Amino acid sequence: MAIAAPIPSAPDHLAVFAAPERHGLRLVRGVLHVEDVPLAAIAAAAGTPTYIYSSAHISARYDELAAACAGHPTLLCYAVKANSSQAVLRTLAQRGAGADIVSGGELARALAVGIPAGKIVFSGVGKLDVEIDAAISAGIRAINVESAEELERVAVRARALGRIADVTLRLNPDIDPDTHPYLATGLRESKFGVAMAEAEALALRAASLEGLRLVGLSFHIGSQISEAAPFLESAARLRSLVLRLRELGVRLRHIDLGGGLGIAYAGGEPTLDVAAFGAAVTAAARELELELVLEPGRFFVGNAGVLLTRVIGRKRGEARNFVIVDAAMNDLIRPALYGAWHPVVPVDVAAAGRPSHRADVVGPVCESGDFLAQDRLLPWPEPGELLAVLGAGAYGMAMASTYNTRPLPAEVLVRGELMAVTRPRRSIEALLAEERLPEWLR
Ligand code: LLP
């Protein structure tokens, strides 16, 4: 799936208002809601820019995938990096989700919201000793080991702690998942995983090293993938290794196919056929006689999230028009970094009837790369009006920064009629107070 959609011939709201639930929204008597709460009410309570998440949408995505995999023992380990809000994590934990973590910080978050250690897997190409120690001590389900050197290091740490570390080998199946180059991780050239040529020797080493238990094989081939085929092809490339290990008496528990399940950002984009995906990947695991682990991030939360922003002003340039809003690249970096497409719609549905103009939706940050949408047809908004940037639940807040000394956005979780500010906006004073001036500069 191409990550950037083509230049549109129609404003985004036409497709979005026709199927608002795809983006975690509802249109109730002409007013845009997240579940039962009007967006305008959230702006009044929490200000802007603010990320809003729908718990119903997150739960529905989780339940849909869980149901699709129900015929086979499957653990859905939510990739915490996509959105590590504790409220979001708890929402998923309550459904039964495990966690895929990539740092000690994410381990702490997952444990803090009550995800059992036995449902946590730890991926990542550069794990620190302290992080490995914390994972072993917590007793997580598996450390997904990414290199020969790391394997030895995990064994040393486990022996030092007097524990057995459960590990998988993260393999690099050399598969091109047809996605944005920054989002492909299973290619030969990528920094991730162990080459297939080394896999057997390393698996046997893992199985024999004191302090380790080899419990599975894993891979993660990339992100925003809209079909099962690359997952199946990757699993097939592991088949002979699984059989060979079994022959040699190494019995594995699970195969971890990683995350990367794609979502539809623009209105007309195809969506993943979840039932067919679940049937196919569970069949592949069953064939290998292994439990299945998946690590979806974006799939659960991407379209559950809206970035609410307010129009500061407009500018009609010679070559382009600009709508300047109070959210910026520091709040949502995906358009600048990947050329990613997020629908932008007016919150006041009546305003959508106005004539549309082609415009870039830009923030106040001092960079030309600071845009949320480019060359987009948009009902020309008035200053002070609210716009909703959709599909912002994954890799939005998680990648936000305080560039230009802009405090991070607030976060709100909605459930039915309930809404809670789960992360208040930090004040500028609090931001400044995090730093120290050295004595000799005072
Ligand atoms: N497992 C591993 C080992 C990963 O590295 C990732 C994502 C996932 C699971 C979850 O992938 P997902 O299901 O969310 O596609 N910042 C980019 C995405 C980077 C993904 C990095 N790894 C974006 O905004 O599109």
Coordinates of C-alpha atoms and ligand atoms in Angstrom, one line a residue:
M1 CA 0.0 0.0 0.0
A2 CA 1.4 3.4 -1.0
I3 CA 1.6 5.5 2.1
A4 CA 0.8 8.8 0.4
A5 CA -2.5 9.2 -1.4
P6 CA -2.7 11.1 -4.7
I7 CA -3.6 14.8 -4.9
P8 CA -7.4 14.8 -4.3
S9 CA -10.0 16.1 -6.5
A10 CA -12.5 16.3 -3.7
P11 CA -12.3 17.6 -0.2
D12 CA -11.6 15.0 2.5
H13 CA -14.8 15.6 4.4
L14 CA -17.0 14.1 1.6
A15 CA -15.5 10.6 2.0
V16 CA -15.0 11.0 5.8
F17 CA -18.6 12.2 6.5
A18 CA -19.9 9.3 4.4
A19 CA -18.1 6.7 6.6
P20 CA -17.1 8.5 9.8
E21 CA -16.7 5.3 11.8
R22 CA -13.7 4.3 9.7
H23 CA -11.9 7.2 11.4
G24 CA -13.2 6.6 14.9
L25 CA -15.9 9.4 14.5
R26 CA -19.7 9.6 14.5
L27 CA -21.9 12.2 12.9
V28 CA -24.9 12.8 15.3
R29 CA -27.5 15.2 13.9
G30 CA -24.8 17.0 11.9
V31 CA -22.3 17.3 14.8
L32 CA -19.0 15.4 14.7
H33 CA -18.5 13.2 17.8
V34 CA -15.9 10.8 19.1
E35 CA -18.3 8.2 20.5
D36 CA -20.9 10.2 22.4
V37 CA -18.8 13.3 23.0
P38 CA -18.9 16.2 20.5
L39 CA -15.4 17.3 19.4
A40 CA -16.2 20.9 20.1
A41 CA -16.9 20.0 23.8
I42 CA -13.5 18.3 24.0
A43 CA -11.8 21.4 22.6
A44 CA -13.7 23.5 25.2
A45 CA -12.5 21.3 28.0
A46 CA -9.0 20.5 27.0
G47 CA -8.0 23.2 24.5
T48 CA -6.0 22.5 21.3
P49 CA -3.9 20.9 20.0
T50 CA -5.3 17.7 21.6
Y51 CA -5.1 14.1 20.7
I52 CA -8.4 12.3 21.3
Y53 CA -8.8 8.5 21.3
S54 CA -11.9 6.4 21.1
S55 CA -11.8 3.4 23.4
A56 CA -14.6 1.7 21.5
H57 CA -12.7 1.9 18.3
I58 CA -9.5 0.5 19.9
S59 CA -11.5 -2.4 21.6
A60 CA -13.4 -3.1 18.4
R61 CA -10.1 -3.5 16.4
Y62 CA -8.6 -5.7 19.1
D63 CA -11.7 -7.9 19.3
E64 CA -11.9 -8.1 15.5
L65 CA -8.4 -9.4 15.2
A66 CA -8.7 -11.7 18.2
A67 CA -11.9 -13.2 16.7
A68 CA -10.1 -13.7 13.4
C69 CA -7.4 -15.7 15.2
A70 CA -9.7 -17.5 17.7
G71 CA -9.2 -20.9 16.1
H72 CA -5.6 -21.2 17.3
P73 CA -3.7 -20.3 20.4
T74 CA -2.7 -16.7 19.6
L75 CA -1.2 -13.8 21.7
L76 CA -1.8 -10.3 20.4
C77 CA 1.1 -8.2 21.7
Y78 CA 0.3 -4.6 21.1
A79 CA 3.3 -2.6 19.8
V80 CA 3.5 0.0 22.6
K81 CA 5.6 2.3 20.5
A82 CA 2.6 3.2 18.3
N83 CA 0.8 4.9 21.2
S84 CA 2.1 4.5 24.7
S85 CA -0.5 6.4 26.5
Q86 CA -1.2 4.5 29.7
A87 CA -4.9 4.9 29.2
V88 CA -4.7 3.4 25.7
L89 CA -2.5 0.6 27.1
R90 CA -4.9 -0.2 29.9
T91 CA -7.8 -0.2 27.4
L92 CA -6.0 -2.9 25.5
A93 CA -4.8 -4.7 28.6
Q94 CA -8.4 -5.1 29.7
R95 CA -9.2 -6.8 26.4
G96 CA -6.4 -9.3 27.1
A97 CA -3.7 -7.8 25.0
G98 CA 0.0 -8.4 25.7
A99 CA 2.7 -6.0 24.7
D100 CA 5.6 -5.7 22.3
I101 CA 8.1 -3.4 23.8
V102 CA 11.4 -1.9 22.6
S103 CA 12.8 -0.3 25.7
G104 CA 13.0 -0.4 29.4
G105 CA 10.6 2.6 29.5
E106 CA 8.0 0.6 27.5
L107 CA 8.5 -2.4 29.8
A108 CA 7.8 -0.1 32.8
R109 CA 4.6 1.3 31.1
A110 CA 3.3 -2.2 30.2
L111 CA 3.8 -3.5 33.7
A112 CA 2.4 -0.3 35.2
V113 CA -0.9 -0.8 33.4
G114 CA -1.2 -4.4 34.5
I115 CA -0.1 -6.3 31.4
P116 CA 1.3 -9.6 32.8
A117 CA 5.0 -10.2 32.1
G118 CA 4.2 -13.5 30.5
K119 CA 2.4 -11.6 27.7
I120 CA 5.3 -9.2 26.9
V121 CA 7.8 -9.7 24.1
F122 CA 10.9 -7.4 23.8
S123 CA 12.1 -6.4 20.3
G124 CA 14.8 -4.0 19.3
V125 CA 18.2 -3.8 17.7
G126 CA 20.1 -2.1 20.6
K127 CA 19.0 -3.4 23.9
L128 CA 20.9 -2.2 26.9
D129 CA 22.1 -4.5 29.7
V130 CA 19.9 -2.7 32.2
E131 CA 16.9 -3.3 29.9
I132 CA 17.8 -6.9 29.4
D133 CA 18.1 -7.3 33.2
A134 CA 14.7 -5.7 33.8
A135 CA 13.1 -8.0 31.2
I136 CA 14.7 -11.1 32.6
S137 CA 13.8 -10.2 36.1
A138 CA 10.2 -9.5 35.2
G139 CA 10.0 -12.9 33.5
I140 CA 8.7 -11.7 30.2
R141 CA 7.5 -14.2 27.5
A142 CA 10.4 -13.6 25.1
I143 CA 13.3 -11.4 24.3
N144 CA 13.5 -11.3 20.5
V145 CA 17.2 -11.4 20.0
E146 CA 18.6 -9.6 17.0
S147 CA 22.2 -10.7 16.6
A148 CA 24.8 -13.3 17.6
E149 CA 26.5 -10.8 19.9
E150 CA 23.2 -10.0 21.6
L151 CA 22.5 -13.7 22.1
E152 CA 25.7 -14.1 24.1
R153 CA 25.0 -10.9 26.1
V154 CA 21.5 -12.1 27.1
A155 CA 22.9 -15.4 28.2
V156 CA 25.6 -13.6 30.3
R157 CA 23.0 -11.4 31.9
A158 CA 20.6 -14.3 32.7
R159 CA 23.4 -16.3 34.3
A160 CA 24.4 -13.3 36.3
L161 CA 20.9 -13.0 37.6
G162 CA 20.6 -16.8 38.2
R163 CA 17.7 -16.9 35.8
I164 CA 16.7 -18.6 32.5
A165 CA 15.9 -16.1 29.8
D166 CA 13.3 -17.1 27.2
V167 CA 14.4 -15.9 23.8
T168 CA 13.3 -16.0 20.2
L169 CA 15.6 -15.3 17.3
R170 CA 14.4 -12.4 15.2
L171 CA 15.1 -13.4 11.7
N172 CA 15.4 -11.3 8.6
P173 CA 13.4 -13.2 5.9
D174 CA 14.5 -10.7 3.2
I175 CA 11.0 -9.9 2.1
D176 CA 9.9 -6.7 0.4
P177 CA 6.5 -5.7 1.9
D178 CA 5.9 -2.9 -0.7
T179 CA 5.7 0.0 1.8
H180 CA 7.5 3.3 2.4
P181 CA 11.3 2.6 2.5
Y182 CA 11.5 3.9 6.1
L183 CA 8.8 1.4 7.1
A184 CA 10.4 -1.8 5.5
T185 CA 12.4 -3.7 8.1
G186 CA 12.7 -7.2 6.7
L187 CA 15.0 -6.5 3.7
R188 CA 18.5 -7.9 3.5
E189 CA 19.9 -4.4 3.7
S190 CA 17.9 -3.6 6.9
K191 CA 19.6 -3.3 10.3
F192 CA 17.0 -5.6 11.9
G193 CA 17.1 -9.3 12.6
V194 CA 19.5 -12.2 11.9
A195 CA 20.3 -13.3 8.3
M196 CA 18.6 -16.6 7.3
A197 CA 22.0 -18.0 6.4
E198 CA 23.1 -17.7 10.1
A199 CA 19.8 -18.7 11.5
E200 CA 20.3 -22.5 12.1
A201 CA 23.7 -22.2 13.7
L202 CA 22.5 -19.4 16.0
A203 CA 19.3 -21.2 16.9
L204 CA 21.4 -24.2 18.0
R205 CA 23.7 -22.0 19.9
A206 CA 20.7 -20.4 21.7
A207 CA 19.3 -23.8 22.5
S208 CA 22.6 -25.0 24.0
L209 CA 23.7 -21.9 25.9
E210 CA 23.4 -22.0 29.6
G211 CA 20.9 -19.4 30.9
L212 CA 18.8 -19.4 27.7
R213 CA 15.7 -21.2 26.5
L214 CA 14.9 -20.8 22.8
V215 CA 11.1 -20.5 22.8
G216 CA 10.5 -19.4 19.2
L217 CA 11.4 -17.6 16.1
S218 CA 10.2 -14.1 15.2
F219 CA 10.3 -11.5 12.5
H220 CA 8.9 -8.1 11.8
I221 CA 9.0 -7.2 8.1
G222 CA 7.7 -3.7 8.1
S223 CA 4.7 -1.5 8.7
Q224 CA 1.5 -0.5 6.9
I225 CA 1.1 -3.8 5.0
S226 CA -2.4 -4.4 3.7
E227 CA -2.3 -8.1 2.9
A228 CA -1.4 -11.4 4.4
A229 CA 0.9 -12.6 1.6
P230 CA 4.3 -11.1 2.8
F231 CA 3.6 -12.5 6.3
L232 CA 2.9 -16.0 4.9
E233 CA 5.9 -15.9 2.6
S234 CA 8.1 -14.9 5.5
A235 CA 6.6 -17.7 7.7
A236 CA 7.2 -20.2 4.9
R237 CA 10.9 -19.2 4.8
L238 CA 11.1 -20.2 8.4
R239 CA 9.5 -23.6 7.9
S240 CA 12.5 -25.7 7.1
L241 CA 14.3 -24.2 10.1
V242 CA 11.5 -25.1 12.5
L243 CA 11.4 -28.6 11.1
R244 CA 15.2 -29.0 11.3
L245 CA 15.2 -27.8 14.9
R246 CA 12.5 -30.2 15.8
E247 CA 14.5 -33.0 14.2
L248 CA 17.4 -32.0 16.4
G249 CA 15.2 -32.1 19.5
V250 CA 14.7 -28.3 19.9
R251 CA 11.0 -27.8 20.5
L252 CA 9.7 -24.3 20.1
R253 CA 6.6 -22.7 21.6
H254 CA 5.7 -19.9 19.3
I255 CA 6.2 -18.1 16.0
D256 CA 6.0 -14.3 16.2
L257 CA 5.1 -12.8 12.8
G258 CA 5.6 -9.2 14.1
G259 CA 3.3 -6.3 13.4
G260 CA 2.7 -4.1 10.4
L261 CA -1.0 -4.6 9.7
G262 CA -2.0 -1.7 7.6
I263 CA -5.0 0.7 8.0
A264 CA -6.8 3.0 5.6
Y265 CA -5.8 6.6 6.0
A266 CA -7.5 8.2 3.0
G267 CA -11.2 7.7 2.3
G268 CA -11.1 5.3 -0.6
E269 CA -8.1 3.2 0.4
P270 CA -8.6 -0.5 0.8
T271 CA -8.7 -2.0 4.3
L272 CA -7.1 -5.2 5.5
D273 CA -9.5 -8.2 5.3
V274 CA -9.0 -9.0 8.9
A275 CA -10.9 -12.3 8.9
A276 CA -8.9 -13.6 5.9
F277 CA -5.7 -12.3 7.5
G278 CA -6.4 -14.1 10.8
A279 CA -7.4 -17.3 9.0
A280 CA -4.3 -17.3 6.9
V281 CA -1.7 -16.5 9.7
T282 CA -3.3 -18.9 12.2
A283 CA -3.3 -21.7 9.5
A284 CA 0.5 -21.0 9.0
A285 CA 1.2 -21.3 12.7
R286 CA -1.0 -24.4 13.0
E287 CA 0.9 -26.0 10.2
L288 CA 4.1 -25.4 12.1
E289 CA 2.5 -26.7 15.3
L290 CA 3.4 -23.5 17.1
E291 CA 1.4 -20.9 19.0
L292 CA 1.1 -17.6 17.2
V293 CA 2.2 -14.2 18.4
L294 CA 1.4 -11.0 16.5
E295 CA 2.7 -7.5 17.3
P296 CA 0.2 -5.0 15.8
G297 CA 0.5 -1.3 16.7
R298 CA -1.1 0.9 14.2
F299 CA -3.9 -1.5 13.4
F300 CA -5.4 -1.1 16.9
V301 CA -5.0 2.6 17.5
G302 CA -4.3 4.4 14.2
N303 CA -7.9 5.3 13.2
A304 CA -8.9 5.5 16.9
G305 CA -7.2 8.9 17.2
V306 CA -8.0 12.4 16.1
L307 CA -5.7 15.4 16.4
L308 CA -7.9 18.4 17.2
T309 CA -6.5 21.7 16.1
R310 CA -7.7 25.3 15.9
V311 CA -7.2 27.7 12.9
I312 CA -4.9 30.6 13.8
G313 CA -5.3 32.3 10.4
R314 CA -5.2 32.1 6.6
K315 CA -2.8 33.3 4.1
R316 CA -3.3 33.5 0.3
G317 CA 0.1 33.2 -1.2
E318 CA 1.0 33.8 -4.9
A319 CA 1.6 30.2 -5.6
R320 CA -0.3 28.5 -2.7
N321 CA -2.9 29.1 0.0
F322 CA -2.1 28.3 3.6
V323 CA -4.4 27.5 6.5
I324 CA -2.3 28.1 9.6
V325 CA -3.3 26.0 12.6
D326 CA -2.1 25.5 16.2
A327 CA -0.8 21.9 15.7
A328 CA 2.5 21.5 13.9
M329 CA 5.1 19.0 12.9
N330 CA 6.3 18.7 16.4
D331 CA 2.8 17.3 17.3
L332 CA 2.4 15.1 14.3
I333 CA 5.6 14.5 12.3
R334 CA 4.3 11.8 9.9
P335 CA 3.4 14.1 7.0
A336 CA 6.9 15.7 7.1
L337 CA 8.8 12.5 7.7
Y338 CA 7.0 10.0 5.4
G339 CA 4.9 12.2 3.2
A340 CA 2.0 10.6 5.1
W341 CA -1.5 11.4 4.3
H342 CA -4.0 12.3 7.1
P343 CA -7.5 13.5 6.2
V344 CA -8.3 17.0 7.5
V345 CA -11.9 17.9 8.0
P346 CA -13.9 20.8 9.5
V347 CA -15.4 20.0 12.9
D348 CA -18.3 22.3 12.2
V349 CA -20.1 20.3 9.7
A350 CA -22.2 23.2 8.5
A351 CA -18.9 25.0 7.5
A352 CA -18.3 22.1 5.1
G353 CA -20.9 23.6 2.8
R354 CA -18.6 26.6 2.0
P355 CA -16.6 26.8 -1.2
S356 CA -13.4 24.7 -1.0
H357 CA -10.0 26.1 -1.8
R358 CA -6.7 24.3 -2.4
A359 CA -4.4 24.9 0.5
D360 CA -1.6 23.6 2.6
V361 CA -2.5 23.1 6.3
V362 CA 0.6 24.2 8.2
G363 CA 1.7 24.8 11.7
P364 CA 3.6 27.7 13.3
V365 CA 7.0 25.9 13.4
C366 CA 9.8 27.6 11.6
E367 CA 10.4 25.0 8.9
S368 CA 9.1 24.5 5.4
G369 CA 8.6 20.9 6.3
D370 CA 6.1 21.9 8.9
F371 CA 2.8 20.8 7.3
L372 CA 0.0 18.5 8.2
A373 CA -1.5 18.4 4.7
Q374 CA -0.4 19.7 1.4
D375 CA -2.4 20.8 -1.7
R376 CA -5.6 19.7 -0.1
L377 CA -9.1 20.9 -1.0
L378 CA -10.6 22.3 2.1
P379 CA -13.8 24.3 2.9
W380 CA -12.1 27.7 3.6
P381 CA -12.1 28.0 7.4
E382 CA -12.5 31.1 9.6
P383 CA -9.8 31.9 12.2
G384 CA -10.8 30.2 15.5
E385 CA -12.6 27.3 13.9
L386 CA -11.7 23.7 14.7
L387 CA -10.2 21.2 12.3
A388 CA -9.8 17.4 12.9
V389 CA -6.7 15.6 11.6
L390 CA -7.7 12.0 11.3
G391 CA -5.9 8.7 11.5
A392 CA -3.6 10.2 14.2
G393 CA -3.8 7.6 16.9
A394 CA -0.6 5.7 15.9
Y395 CA 2.8 7.3 15.8
G396 CA 1.3 10.8 16.5
M397 CA 1.7 11.7 20.2
A398 CA 4.3 8.9 20.4
M399 CA 6.6 10.8 18.1
A400 CA 5.8 14.3 19.3
S401 CA 8.5 16.6 20.6
T402 CA 8.7 20.0 22.2
Y403 CA 10.5 21.6 19.2
N404 CA 10.1 25.4 19.1
T405 CA 9.4 25.1 22.9
R406 CA 5.9 24.0 22.2
P407 CA 4.4 22.0 25.0
L408 CA 3.3 18.5 24.0
P409 CA -0.4 18.3 23.1
A410 CA -3.0 17.2 25.7
E411 CA -4.5 13.7 25.4
V412 CA -8.1 12.7 26.0
L413 CA -9.7 9.2 26.1
V414 CA -13.4 8.9 25.4
R415 CA -15.6 6.0 26.3
G416 CA -19.3 6.4 25.5
E417 CA -20.3 9.6 27.2
L418 CA -17.2 9.7 29.4
M419 CA -14.2 11.7 28.5
A420 CA -11.0 12.1 30.5
V421 CA -8.0 14.3 30.0
T422 CA -5.4 11.5 30.4
R423 CA -2.5 13.8 29.9
P424 CA -2.9 17.5 30.7
R425 CA -1.0 20.0 28.6
R426 CA 2.3 20.8 30.2
S427 CA 2.8 24.5 31.0
I428 CA 5.7 26.4 29.5
E429 CA 6.9 27.0 33.0
A430 CA 7.1 23.3 33.7
L431 CA 9.0 22.8 30.4
L432 CA 11.5 25.4 31.4
A433 CA 11.8 24.0 34.9
E434 CA 13.1 20.7 33.6
E435 CA 16.5 22.3 32.9
R436 CA 19.3 23.5 35.1
L437 CA 21.6 26.4 34.6
P438 CA 25.2 25.5 35.8
E439 CA 26.5 27.3 38.7
W440 CA 29.2 29.0 36.6
L441 CA 26.6 30.5 34.2
R442 CA 24.4 32.1 36.8
Ligands
LLP1 N1 7.0 -5.0 16.0 C1 8.2 -4.4 15.8 C2 9.4 -5.1 16.0 C3 8.2 -3.1 15.2 O1 9.4 -2.5 14.9 C4 7.0 -2.4 14.9 C5 7.1 -1.1 14.3 C6 5.8 -3.0 15.2 C7 5.9 -4.3 15.8 C8 4.5 -2.4 15.0 O2 4.3 -2.0 13.7 P1 2.8 -1.5 13.3 O3 1.9 -2.7 13.5 O4 2.4 -0.4 14.1 O5 2.9 -1.2 11.8 N2 6.7 5.7 12.7 C9 6.2 5.0 11.6 C10 6.0 3.5 11.9 C11 7.3 2.8 12.4 C12 7.1 1.4 12.8 C13 8.3 0.9 13.5 N3 8.1 -0.5 14.0 C14 4.9 5.6 11.1 O6 4.5 6.6 11.6 O7 4.3 5.1 10.1

